[in-house]
Coordinates of C-alpha atoms in Angstrom, one line a residue:
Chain A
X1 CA 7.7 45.8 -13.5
X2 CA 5.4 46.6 -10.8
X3 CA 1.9 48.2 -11.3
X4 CA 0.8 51.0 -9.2
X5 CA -2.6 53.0 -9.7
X6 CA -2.8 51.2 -13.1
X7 CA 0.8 52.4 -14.1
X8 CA 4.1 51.5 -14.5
X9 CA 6.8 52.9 -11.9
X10 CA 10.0 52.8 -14.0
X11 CA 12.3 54.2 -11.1
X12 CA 10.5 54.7 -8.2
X13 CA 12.0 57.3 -5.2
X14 CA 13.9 55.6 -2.4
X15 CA 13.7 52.7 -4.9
X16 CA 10.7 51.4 -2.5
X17 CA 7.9 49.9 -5.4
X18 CA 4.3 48.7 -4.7
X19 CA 4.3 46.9 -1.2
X20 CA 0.5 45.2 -0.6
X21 CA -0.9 46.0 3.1
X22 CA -0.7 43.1 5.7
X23 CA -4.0 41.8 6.2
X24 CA -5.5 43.3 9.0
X25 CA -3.3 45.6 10.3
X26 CA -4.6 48.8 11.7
X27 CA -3.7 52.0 9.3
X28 CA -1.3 53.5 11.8
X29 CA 0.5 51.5 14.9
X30 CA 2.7 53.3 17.4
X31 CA 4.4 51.7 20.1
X32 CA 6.8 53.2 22.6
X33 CA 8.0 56.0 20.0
X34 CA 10.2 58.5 21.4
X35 CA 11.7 60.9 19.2
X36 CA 14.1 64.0 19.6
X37 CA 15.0 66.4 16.5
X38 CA 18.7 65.7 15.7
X39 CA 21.0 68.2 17.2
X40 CA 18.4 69.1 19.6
X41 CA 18.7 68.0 23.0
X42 CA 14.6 68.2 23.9
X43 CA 12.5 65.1 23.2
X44 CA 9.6 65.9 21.4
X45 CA 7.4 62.6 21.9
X46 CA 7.6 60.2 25.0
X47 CA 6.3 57.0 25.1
X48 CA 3.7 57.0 22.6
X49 CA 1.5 54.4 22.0
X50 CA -1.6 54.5 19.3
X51 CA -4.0 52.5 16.8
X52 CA -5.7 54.2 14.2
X53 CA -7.9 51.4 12.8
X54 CA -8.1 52.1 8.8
X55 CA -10.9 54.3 7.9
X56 CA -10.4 56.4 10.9
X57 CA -10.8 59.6 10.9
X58 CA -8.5 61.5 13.9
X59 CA -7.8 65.2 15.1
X60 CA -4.5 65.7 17.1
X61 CA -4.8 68.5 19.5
X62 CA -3.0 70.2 21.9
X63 CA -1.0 73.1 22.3
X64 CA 2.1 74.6 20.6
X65 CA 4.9 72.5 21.2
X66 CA 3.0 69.6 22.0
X67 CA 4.4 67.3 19.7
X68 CA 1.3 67.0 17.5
X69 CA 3.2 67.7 14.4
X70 CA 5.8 65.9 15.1
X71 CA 3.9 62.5 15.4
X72 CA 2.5 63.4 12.0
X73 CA 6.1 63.7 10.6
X74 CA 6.9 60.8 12.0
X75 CA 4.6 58.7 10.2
X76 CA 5.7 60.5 7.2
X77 CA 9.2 59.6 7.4
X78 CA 10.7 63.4 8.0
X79 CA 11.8 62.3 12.3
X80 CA 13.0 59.3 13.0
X81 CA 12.2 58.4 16.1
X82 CA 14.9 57.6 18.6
X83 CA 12.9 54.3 20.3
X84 CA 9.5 52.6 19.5
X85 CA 8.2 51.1 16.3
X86 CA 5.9 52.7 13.8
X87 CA 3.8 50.4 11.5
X88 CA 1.9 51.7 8.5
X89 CA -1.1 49.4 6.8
X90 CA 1.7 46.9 8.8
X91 CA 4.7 48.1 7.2
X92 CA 7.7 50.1 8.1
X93 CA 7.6 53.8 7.3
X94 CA 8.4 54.4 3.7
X95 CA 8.0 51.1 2.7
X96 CA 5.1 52.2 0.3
X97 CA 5.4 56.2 -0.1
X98 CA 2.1 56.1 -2.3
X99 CA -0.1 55.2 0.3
X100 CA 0.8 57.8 2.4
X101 CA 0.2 61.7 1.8
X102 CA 1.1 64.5 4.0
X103 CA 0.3 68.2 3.8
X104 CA 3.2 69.8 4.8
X105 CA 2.8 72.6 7.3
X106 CA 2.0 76.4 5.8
X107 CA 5.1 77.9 7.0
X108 CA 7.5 74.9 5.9
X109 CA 6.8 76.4 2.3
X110 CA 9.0 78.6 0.4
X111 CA 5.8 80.3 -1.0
X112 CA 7.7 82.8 -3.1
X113 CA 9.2 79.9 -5.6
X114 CA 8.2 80.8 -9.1
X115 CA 5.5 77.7 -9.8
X116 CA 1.5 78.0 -10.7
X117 CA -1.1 76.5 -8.5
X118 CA -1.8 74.1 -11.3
X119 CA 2.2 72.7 -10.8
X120 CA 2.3 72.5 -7.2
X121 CA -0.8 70.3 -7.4
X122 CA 0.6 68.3 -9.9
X123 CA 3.3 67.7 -7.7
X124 CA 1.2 65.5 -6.0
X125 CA 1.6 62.4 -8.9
X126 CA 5.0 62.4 -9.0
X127 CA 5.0 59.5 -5.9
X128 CA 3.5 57.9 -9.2
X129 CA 6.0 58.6 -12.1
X130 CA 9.5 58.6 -9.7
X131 CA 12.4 59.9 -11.5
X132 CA 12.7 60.5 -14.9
X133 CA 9.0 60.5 -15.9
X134 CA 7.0 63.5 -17.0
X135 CA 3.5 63.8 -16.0
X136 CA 0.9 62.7 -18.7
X137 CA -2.5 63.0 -20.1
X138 CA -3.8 60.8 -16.8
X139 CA -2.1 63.0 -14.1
X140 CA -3.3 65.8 -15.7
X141 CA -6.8 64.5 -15.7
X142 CA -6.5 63.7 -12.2
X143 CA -5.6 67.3 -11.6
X144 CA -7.8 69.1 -13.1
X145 CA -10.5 66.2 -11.6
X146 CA -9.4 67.8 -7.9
X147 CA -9.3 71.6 -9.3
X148 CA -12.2 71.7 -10.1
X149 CA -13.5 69.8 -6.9
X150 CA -11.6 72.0 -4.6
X151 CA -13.0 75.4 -6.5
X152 CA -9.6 76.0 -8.0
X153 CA -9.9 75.6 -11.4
X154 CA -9.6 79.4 -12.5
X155 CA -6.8 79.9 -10.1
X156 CA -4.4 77.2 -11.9
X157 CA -2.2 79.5 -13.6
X158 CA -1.6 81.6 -11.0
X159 CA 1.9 81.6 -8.9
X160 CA 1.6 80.5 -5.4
X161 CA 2.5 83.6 -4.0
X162 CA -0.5 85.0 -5.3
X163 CA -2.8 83.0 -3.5
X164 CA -4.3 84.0 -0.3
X165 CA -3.8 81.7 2.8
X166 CA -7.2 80.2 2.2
X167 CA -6.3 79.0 -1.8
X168 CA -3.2 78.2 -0.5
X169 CA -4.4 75.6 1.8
X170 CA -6.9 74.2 -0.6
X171 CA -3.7 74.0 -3.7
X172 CA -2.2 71.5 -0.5
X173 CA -5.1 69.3 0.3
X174 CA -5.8 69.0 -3.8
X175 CA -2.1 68.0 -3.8
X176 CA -2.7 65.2 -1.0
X177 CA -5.6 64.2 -2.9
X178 CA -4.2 63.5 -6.1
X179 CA -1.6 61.3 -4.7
X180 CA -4.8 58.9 -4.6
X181 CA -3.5 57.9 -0.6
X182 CA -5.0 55.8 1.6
X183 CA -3.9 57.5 4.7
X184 CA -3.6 61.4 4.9
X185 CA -1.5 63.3 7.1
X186 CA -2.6 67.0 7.2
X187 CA -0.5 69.0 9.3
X188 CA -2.9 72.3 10.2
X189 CA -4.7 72.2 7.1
X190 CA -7.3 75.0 8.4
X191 CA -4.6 78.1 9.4
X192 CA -5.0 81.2 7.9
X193 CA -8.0 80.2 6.0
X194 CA -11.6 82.5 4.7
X195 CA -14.8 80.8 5.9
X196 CA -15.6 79.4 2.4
X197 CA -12.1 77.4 2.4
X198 CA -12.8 75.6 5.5
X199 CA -16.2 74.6 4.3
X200 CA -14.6 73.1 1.2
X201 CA -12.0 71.4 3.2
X202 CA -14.1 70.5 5.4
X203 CA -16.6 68.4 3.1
X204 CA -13.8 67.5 1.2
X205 CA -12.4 65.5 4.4
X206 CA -16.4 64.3 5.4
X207 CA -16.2 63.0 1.4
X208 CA -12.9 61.2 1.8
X209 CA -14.4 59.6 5.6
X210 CA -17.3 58.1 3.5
X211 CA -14.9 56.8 0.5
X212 CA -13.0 55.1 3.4
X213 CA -9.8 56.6 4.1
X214 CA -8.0 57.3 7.2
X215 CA -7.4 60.8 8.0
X216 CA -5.2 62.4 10.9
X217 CA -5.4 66.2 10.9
X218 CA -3.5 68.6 13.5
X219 CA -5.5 71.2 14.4
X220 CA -5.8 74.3 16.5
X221 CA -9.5 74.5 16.6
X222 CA -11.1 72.7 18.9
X223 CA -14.8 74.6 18.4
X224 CA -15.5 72.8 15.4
X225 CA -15.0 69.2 16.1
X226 CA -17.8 67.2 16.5
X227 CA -18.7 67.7 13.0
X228 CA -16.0 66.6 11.0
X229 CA -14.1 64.0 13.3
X230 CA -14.9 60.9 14.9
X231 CA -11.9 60.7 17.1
X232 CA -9.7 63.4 19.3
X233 CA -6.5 62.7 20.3
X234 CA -4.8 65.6 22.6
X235 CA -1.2 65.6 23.5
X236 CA 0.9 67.5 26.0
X237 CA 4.1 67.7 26.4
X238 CA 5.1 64.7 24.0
X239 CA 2.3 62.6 25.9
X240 CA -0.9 61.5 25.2
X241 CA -3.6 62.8 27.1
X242 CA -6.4 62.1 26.3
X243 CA -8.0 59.7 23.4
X244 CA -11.6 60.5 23.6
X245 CA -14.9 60.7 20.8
X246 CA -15.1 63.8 19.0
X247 CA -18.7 64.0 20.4
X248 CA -17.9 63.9 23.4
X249 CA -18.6 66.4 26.3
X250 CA -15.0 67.2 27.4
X251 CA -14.1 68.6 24.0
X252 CA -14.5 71.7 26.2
X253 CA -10.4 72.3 26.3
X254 CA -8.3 74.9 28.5
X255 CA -5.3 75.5 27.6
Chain B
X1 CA 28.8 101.3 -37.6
X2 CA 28.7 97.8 -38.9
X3 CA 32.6 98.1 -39.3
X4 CA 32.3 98.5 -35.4
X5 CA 30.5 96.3 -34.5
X6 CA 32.1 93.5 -37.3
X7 CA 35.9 94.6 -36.8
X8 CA 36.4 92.8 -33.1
X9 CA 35.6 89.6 -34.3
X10 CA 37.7 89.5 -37.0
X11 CA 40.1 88.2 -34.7
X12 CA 40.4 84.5 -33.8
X13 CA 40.8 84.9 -29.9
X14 CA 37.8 87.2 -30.2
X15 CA 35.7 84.7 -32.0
X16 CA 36.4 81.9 -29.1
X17 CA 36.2 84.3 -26.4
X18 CA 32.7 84.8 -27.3
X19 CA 32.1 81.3 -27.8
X20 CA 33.3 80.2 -24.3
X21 CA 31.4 83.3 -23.0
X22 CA 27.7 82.1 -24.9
X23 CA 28.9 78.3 -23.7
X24 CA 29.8 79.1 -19.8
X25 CA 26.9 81.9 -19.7
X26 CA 23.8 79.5 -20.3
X27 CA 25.1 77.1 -17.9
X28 CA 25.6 79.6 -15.5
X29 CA 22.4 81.2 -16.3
X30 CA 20.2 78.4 -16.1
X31 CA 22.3 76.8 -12.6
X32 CA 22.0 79.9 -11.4
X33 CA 18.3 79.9 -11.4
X34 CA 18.1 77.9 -8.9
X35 CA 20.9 79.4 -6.8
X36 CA 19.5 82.6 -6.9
X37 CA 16.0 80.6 -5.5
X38 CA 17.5 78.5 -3.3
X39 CA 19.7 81.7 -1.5
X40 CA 22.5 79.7 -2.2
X41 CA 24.7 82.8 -3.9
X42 CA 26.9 82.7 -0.5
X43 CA 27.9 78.5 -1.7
X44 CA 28.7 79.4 -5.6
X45 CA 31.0 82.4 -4.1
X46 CA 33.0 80.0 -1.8
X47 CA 32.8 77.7 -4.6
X48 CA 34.8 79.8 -6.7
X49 CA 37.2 80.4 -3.8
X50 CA 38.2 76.8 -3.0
X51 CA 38.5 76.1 -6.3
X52 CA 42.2 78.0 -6.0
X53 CA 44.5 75.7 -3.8
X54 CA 43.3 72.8 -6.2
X55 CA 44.4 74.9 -9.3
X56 CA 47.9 75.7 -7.7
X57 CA 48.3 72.3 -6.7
X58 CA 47.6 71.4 -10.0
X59 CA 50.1 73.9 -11.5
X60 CA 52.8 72.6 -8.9
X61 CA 52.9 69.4 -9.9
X62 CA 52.6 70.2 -14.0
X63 CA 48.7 68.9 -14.2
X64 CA 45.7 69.9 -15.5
X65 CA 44.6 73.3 -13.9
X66 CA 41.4 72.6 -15.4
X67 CA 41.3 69.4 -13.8
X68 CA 42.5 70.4 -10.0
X69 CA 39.8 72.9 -9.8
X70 CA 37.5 70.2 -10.9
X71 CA 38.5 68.2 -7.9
X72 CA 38.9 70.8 -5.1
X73 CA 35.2 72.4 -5.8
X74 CA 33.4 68.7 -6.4
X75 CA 35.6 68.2 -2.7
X76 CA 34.1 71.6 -1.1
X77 CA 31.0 70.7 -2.6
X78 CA 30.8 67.3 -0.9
X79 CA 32.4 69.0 2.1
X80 CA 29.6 72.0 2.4
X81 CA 27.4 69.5 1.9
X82 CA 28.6 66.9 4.9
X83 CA 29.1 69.9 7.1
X84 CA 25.7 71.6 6.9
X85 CA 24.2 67.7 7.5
X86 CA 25.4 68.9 10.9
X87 CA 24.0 71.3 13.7
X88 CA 26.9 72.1 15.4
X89 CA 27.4 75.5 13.4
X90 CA 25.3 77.4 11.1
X91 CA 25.7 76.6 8.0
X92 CA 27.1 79.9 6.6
X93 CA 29.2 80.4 9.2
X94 CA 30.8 76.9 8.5
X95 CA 31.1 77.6 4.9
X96 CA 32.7 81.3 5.6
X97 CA 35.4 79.2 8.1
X98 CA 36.1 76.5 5.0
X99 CA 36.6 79.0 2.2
X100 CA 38.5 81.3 3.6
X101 CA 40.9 79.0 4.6
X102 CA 40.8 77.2 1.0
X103 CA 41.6 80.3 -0.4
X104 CA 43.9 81.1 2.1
X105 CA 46.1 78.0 1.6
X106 CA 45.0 78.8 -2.4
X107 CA 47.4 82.2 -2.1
X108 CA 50.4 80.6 0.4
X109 CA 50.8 77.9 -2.0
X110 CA 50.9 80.5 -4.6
X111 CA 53.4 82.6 -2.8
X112 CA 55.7 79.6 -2.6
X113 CA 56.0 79.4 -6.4
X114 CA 58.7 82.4 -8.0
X115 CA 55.4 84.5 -10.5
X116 CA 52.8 85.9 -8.3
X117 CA 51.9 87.0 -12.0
X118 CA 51.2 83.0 -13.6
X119 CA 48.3 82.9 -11.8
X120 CA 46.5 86.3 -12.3
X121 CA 44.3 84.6 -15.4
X122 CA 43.2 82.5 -12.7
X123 CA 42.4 85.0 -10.5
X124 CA 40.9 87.3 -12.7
X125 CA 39.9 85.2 -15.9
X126 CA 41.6 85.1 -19.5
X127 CA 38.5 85.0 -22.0
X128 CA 40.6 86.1 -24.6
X129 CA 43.0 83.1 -24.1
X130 CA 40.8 80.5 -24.5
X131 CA 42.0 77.0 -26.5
X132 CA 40.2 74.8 -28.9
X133 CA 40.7 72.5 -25.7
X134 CA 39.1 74.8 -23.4
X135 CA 36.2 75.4 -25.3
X136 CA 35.6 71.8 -25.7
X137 CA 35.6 71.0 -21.8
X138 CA 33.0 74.2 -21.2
X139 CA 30.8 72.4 -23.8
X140 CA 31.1 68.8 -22.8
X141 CA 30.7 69.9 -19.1
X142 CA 27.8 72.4 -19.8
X143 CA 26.1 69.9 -21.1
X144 CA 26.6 67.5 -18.8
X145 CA 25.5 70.0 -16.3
X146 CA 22.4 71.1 -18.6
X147 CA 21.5 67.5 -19.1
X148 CA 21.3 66.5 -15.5
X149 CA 19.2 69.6 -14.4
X150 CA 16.5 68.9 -17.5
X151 CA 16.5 65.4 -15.7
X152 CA 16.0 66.4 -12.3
X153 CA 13.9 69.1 -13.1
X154 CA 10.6 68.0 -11.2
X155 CA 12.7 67.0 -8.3
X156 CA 14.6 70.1 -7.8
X157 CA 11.8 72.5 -8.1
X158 CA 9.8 70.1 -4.9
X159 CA 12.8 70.0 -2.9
X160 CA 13.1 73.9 -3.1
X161 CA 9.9 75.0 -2.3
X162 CA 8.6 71.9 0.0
X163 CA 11.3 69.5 0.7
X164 CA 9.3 68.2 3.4
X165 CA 7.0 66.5 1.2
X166 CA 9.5 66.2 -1.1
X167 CA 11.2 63.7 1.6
X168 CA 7.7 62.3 2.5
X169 CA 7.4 60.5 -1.1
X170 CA 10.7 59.3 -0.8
X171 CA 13.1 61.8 -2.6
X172 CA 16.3 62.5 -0.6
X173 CA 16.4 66.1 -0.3
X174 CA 19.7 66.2 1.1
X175 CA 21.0 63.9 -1.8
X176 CA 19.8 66.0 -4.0
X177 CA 21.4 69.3 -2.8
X178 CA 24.7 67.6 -2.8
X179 CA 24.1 66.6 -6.8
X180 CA 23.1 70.2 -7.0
X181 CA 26.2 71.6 -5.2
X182 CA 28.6 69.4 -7.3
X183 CA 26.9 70.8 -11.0
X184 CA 27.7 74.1 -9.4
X185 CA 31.2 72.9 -8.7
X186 CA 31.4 72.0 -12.7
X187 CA 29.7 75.1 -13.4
X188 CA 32.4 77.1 -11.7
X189 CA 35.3 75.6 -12.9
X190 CA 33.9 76.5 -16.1
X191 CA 33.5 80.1 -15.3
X192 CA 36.8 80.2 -13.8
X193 CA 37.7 80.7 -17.3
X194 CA 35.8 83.6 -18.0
X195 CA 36.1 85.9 -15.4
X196 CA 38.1 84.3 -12.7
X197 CA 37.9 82.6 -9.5
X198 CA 37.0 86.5 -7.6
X199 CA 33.8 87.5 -10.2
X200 CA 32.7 84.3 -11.2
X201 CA 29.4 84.3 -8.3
X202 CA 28.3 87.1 -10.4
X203 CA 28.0 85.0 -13.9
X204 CA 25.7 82.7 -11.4
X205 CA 23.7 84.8 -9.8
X206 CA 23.3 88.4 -11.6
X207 CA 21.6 87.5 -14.5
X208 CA 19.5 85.3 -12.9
X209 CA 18.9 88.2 -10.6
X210 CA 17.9 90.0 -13.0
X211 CA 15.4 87.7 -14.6
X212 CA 14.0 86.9 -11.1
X213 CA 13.3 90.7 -10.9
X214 CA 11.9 90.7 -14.2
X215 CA 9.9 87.6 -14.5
X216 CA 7.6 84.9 -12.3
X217 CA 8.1 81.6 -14.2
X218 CA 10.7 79.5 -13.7
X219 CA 11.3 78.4 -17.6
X220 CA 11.2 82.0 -18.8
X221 CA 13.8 82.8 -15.8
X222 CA 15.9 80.8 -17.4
X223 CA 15.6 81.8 -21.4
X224 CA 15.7 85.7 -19.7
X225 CA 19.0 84.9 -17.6
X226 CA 20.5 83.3 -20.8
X227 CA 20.0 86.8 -22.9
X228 CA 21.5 88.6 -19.8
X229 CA 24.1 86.6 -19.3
X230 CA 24.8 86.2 -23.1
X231 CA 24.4 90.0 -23.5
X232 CA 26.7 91.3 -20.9
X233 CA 29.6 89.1 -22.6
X234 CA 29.1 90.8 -25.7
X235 CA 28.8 93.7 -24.2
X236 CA 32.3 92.9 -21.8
X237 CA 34.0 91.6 -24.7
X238 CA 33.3 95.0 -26.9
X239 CA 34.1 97.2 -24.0
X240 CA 37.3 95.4 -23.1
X241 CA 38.3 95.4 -27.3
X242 CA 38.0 98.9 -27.6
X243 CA 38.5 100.5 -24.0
X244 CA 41.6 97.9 -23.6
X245 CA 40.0 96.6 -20.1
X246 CA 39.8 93.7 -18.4
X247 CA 37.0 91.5 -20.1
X248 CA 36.2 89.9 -16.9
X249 CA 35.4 92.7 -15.1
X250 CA 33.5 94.4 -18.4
X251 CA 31.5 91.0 -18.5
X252 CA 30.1 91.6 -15.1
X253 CA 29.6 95.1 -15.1
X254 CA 27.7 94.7 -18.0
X255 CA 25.3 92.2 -15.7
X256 CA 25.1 94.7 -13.4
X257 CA 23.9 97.0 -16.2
X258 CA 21.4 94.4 -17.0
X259 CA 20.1 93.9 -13.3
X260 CA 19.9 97.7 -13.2
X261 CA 17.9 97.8 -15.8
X262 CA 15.8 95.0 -14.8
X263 CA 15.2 96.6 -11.2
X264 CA 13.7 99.5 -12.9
X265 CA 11.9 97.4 -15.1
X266 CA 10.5 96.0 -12.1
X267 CA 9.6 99.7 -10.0
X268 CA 8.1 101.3 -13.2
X269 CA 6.0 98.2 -13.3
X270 CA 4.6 98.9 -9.4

């Protein structure tokens, strides 16, 4: 039996286990990927081509309908893409599902399902237990370890509908970061959020820069850039556009 | 009073009915939980409708009734499940096209055979007719049923409120729902029994309704759907002992009742 995060994966999901990195291999790699939602005659992404060294930390702009979600869910396994390769620490997608944590968009969750903020977090180990296994003294650790970092703490037993957009956001990213991932996916992570979310977010993403991980956000806001990312990617149109600094002068965009 | 109450089940047929009722209303109950949160009340319906041209099948050919509407609904399962992989149609409007036929052929068939009249239990459910057999396929397959949602539990719950992510660690949403679909096959078969093929959505979805009304966690949906469910057989099986009607249709009125109650429950609380 395999070890993963110090335990044992009895039966993991997709039956993928453990898979070590290849040596050297940027955190993302796109070449050529096209990809098309089945059924759905429009392509979504053309062409793309991209490196995200690991440690990276990388905000995908550009505007509805772009495509920027769509190359995150492609790296997360949810589009398949119709042409192209995608590598992951050199691996296919999937090939290690615990390495890799996305925050699903807002609106892609049924918010009224009866479960506390405390479980939906939780549901962030469970890359770690597979089937069968219950969470245990350590996951709950873990979770109550990224509660209490994300301010959360004396909203665990609340039901997710009873959080506002702001707490909801911050029960996602504490469920991204208790999958312990090396690369995180964040699909809009600052929508419908308070001021005092977005700064705890927002350190929370500087924290997990300095600790080494590779982040790639989709985000609306291109005000606040400079700040909290290194890198800007902007698509339109299923293309890439423009690769630039976050620093940079052109951040200036016109939609 | 206690004469009353005691006097119905003084009778063997009662004493089983009430067993298969308690046995086929906390499957239903708990299953039904997660219909009623998926929206999938529409799918248990047809379920129960498809179920029919496997029974009469069944009958034609001197088989297990029990076992042809095992088949057809684990078939209509698999088949709602294939069809609603595709795009081409929306997915209730594909599952409206395939039960109405299945019922459809269901009735023809029927029509073919001499007795309209052999097949009204199956239509409208025979609690109080219930064999030793019977009850011991409801309990072997409610458990079965129970068993495999206990084991699933974590799974089921992700892939209802975020199967995205649910797919991005590498659990097979769409794999899931079919298992999901073919427990609510078993479950309906098992139903069948107790109020027939026509009311047997209601055993799935009113009570847990009801406790959905009632009610924000998931396990104390459950335990609360259980009671309703559990209640309103009692309650039907009373009702149809001492106003000689059908205990079927007294089963679910009496969860109608219970939902009633619940809703205003819920508004008083507000």
């Amino acid at each position: 039996m395999l070890r993963l995060g110090g335990e044992a994966v009895w039966m993991p999901y997709g039956g993928r286990r453990y898979a070590a990195p290849v040596a050297d291999a940027p955190a993302v790699s796109l070449h050529g990927v096209t990809a098309a939602y089945p059924g759905a005659a429009a392509t979504v992404l053309r062409d793309i081509t991209l490196d995200v060294p690991i440690g990276d930390h990388v905000a995908l702009i550009g505007p509805n309908g772009s495509g920027k979600s769509s190359l995150l869910k492609v790296l997360a396994g949810l589009l398949r893409p119709s042409a192209g390769t995608v590598r992951i620490h050199g691996l296919g997608v999937g090939v290690c599902h615990h390495r890799v944590a996305y925050l699903s968009q807002r609106n892609a969750i049924d918010w009224r399902f009866p479960v506390t903020l405390r479980e939906l977090v939780m549901a962030g180990r469970f890359v770690h237990l597979g089937w069968l296994r219950r969470p245990g003294a350590a996951d709950e650790a873990a979770v109550a370890r990224v509660l209490d970092r994300l301010d959360l703490t004396h909203l665990a037993a609340r039901q997710i509908s009873e959080l506002s957009g702001g707490q909801q956001q911050r029960a996602l990213l504490g469920r991204t970061l208790v999958q312990e991932a090396d690369l995180l996916l964040l699909d809009e992570p600052f929508t419908a959020i308070d001021g005092e979310s977005r700064d705890t977010i927002e350190s929370v993403l500087r924290e997990l820069h300095r600790a080494g991980k590779t982040i790639i956000v989709v985000t609306h806001d291109t005000e606040r850039l400079a700040g909290v990312f290194e890198r800007v990617v902007e698509l339109r149109d299923g293309c890439i556009i423009a690769d630039r600094p976050a620093d940079h002068n052109a951040v200036e965009v016109v939609w | 009073m206690i004469d009353w109450l005691i006097e119905p089940f003084s009778y063997g047929f009662m004493r089983s009915g009430l067993l298969a009722a308690t046995l086929v209303s906390i499957t239903c109950a708990v299953i039904g939980v997660y219909v009623v949160l998926r929206r999938m009340a529409f799918i248990g319906d047809a379920l129960a409708h498809t179920m029919l041209p496997g029974v009469v099948i069944a009958y034609l050919n001197q088989s297990s009734l029990f076992v042809g509407a095992m088949v057809a609904g684990v078939l209509t399962a698999i088949g709602i499940g294939w069809v609603s992989r595709r795009d081409a149609l929306r997915e209730d409007t594909a599952i409206g096209v395939l039960f109405t036929a299945m019922f459809a052929s269901g009735i023809l068939l029927m029509s073919t055979v001499q007795s309209f009249r052999d097949f009204s239990h199956i239509l409208f459910g025979n609690i109080l007719g219930v064999s030793a057999s019977d009850l011991q396929q409801t309990a072997a397959i409610g458990a079965l049923v129970l068993l495999a949602l206990l084991v699933l539990h974590k799974e089921l719950g992700l892939t209802s409120y975020d199967p995205s992510y649910a797919t991005s660690i590498g659990i097979r949403s769409e794999a899931l729902r079919m298992i999901l679909l073919i427990l609510l096959a078993l479950t309906v078969v098992t139903s069948i029994q107790v109020v027939g093929v026509v009311l047997t959505s209601a055993l799935l979805v009113t009570p847990a309704a009801a406790a959905s009304l009632v009610t924000q966690r998931l396990s104390h949906m459950m335990l609360l759907a259980i009671v309703v469910a559990i209640g309103a057989s009692i309650v039907g099986l009373y009702a149809s002992y001492y106003a000689a009607v059908a205990s079927g249709a007294a089963i679910v009125l009496a969860c109608t009742a219970f939902f009633g109650v619940a809703w205003l429950v819920r508004t008083l609380r507000r």
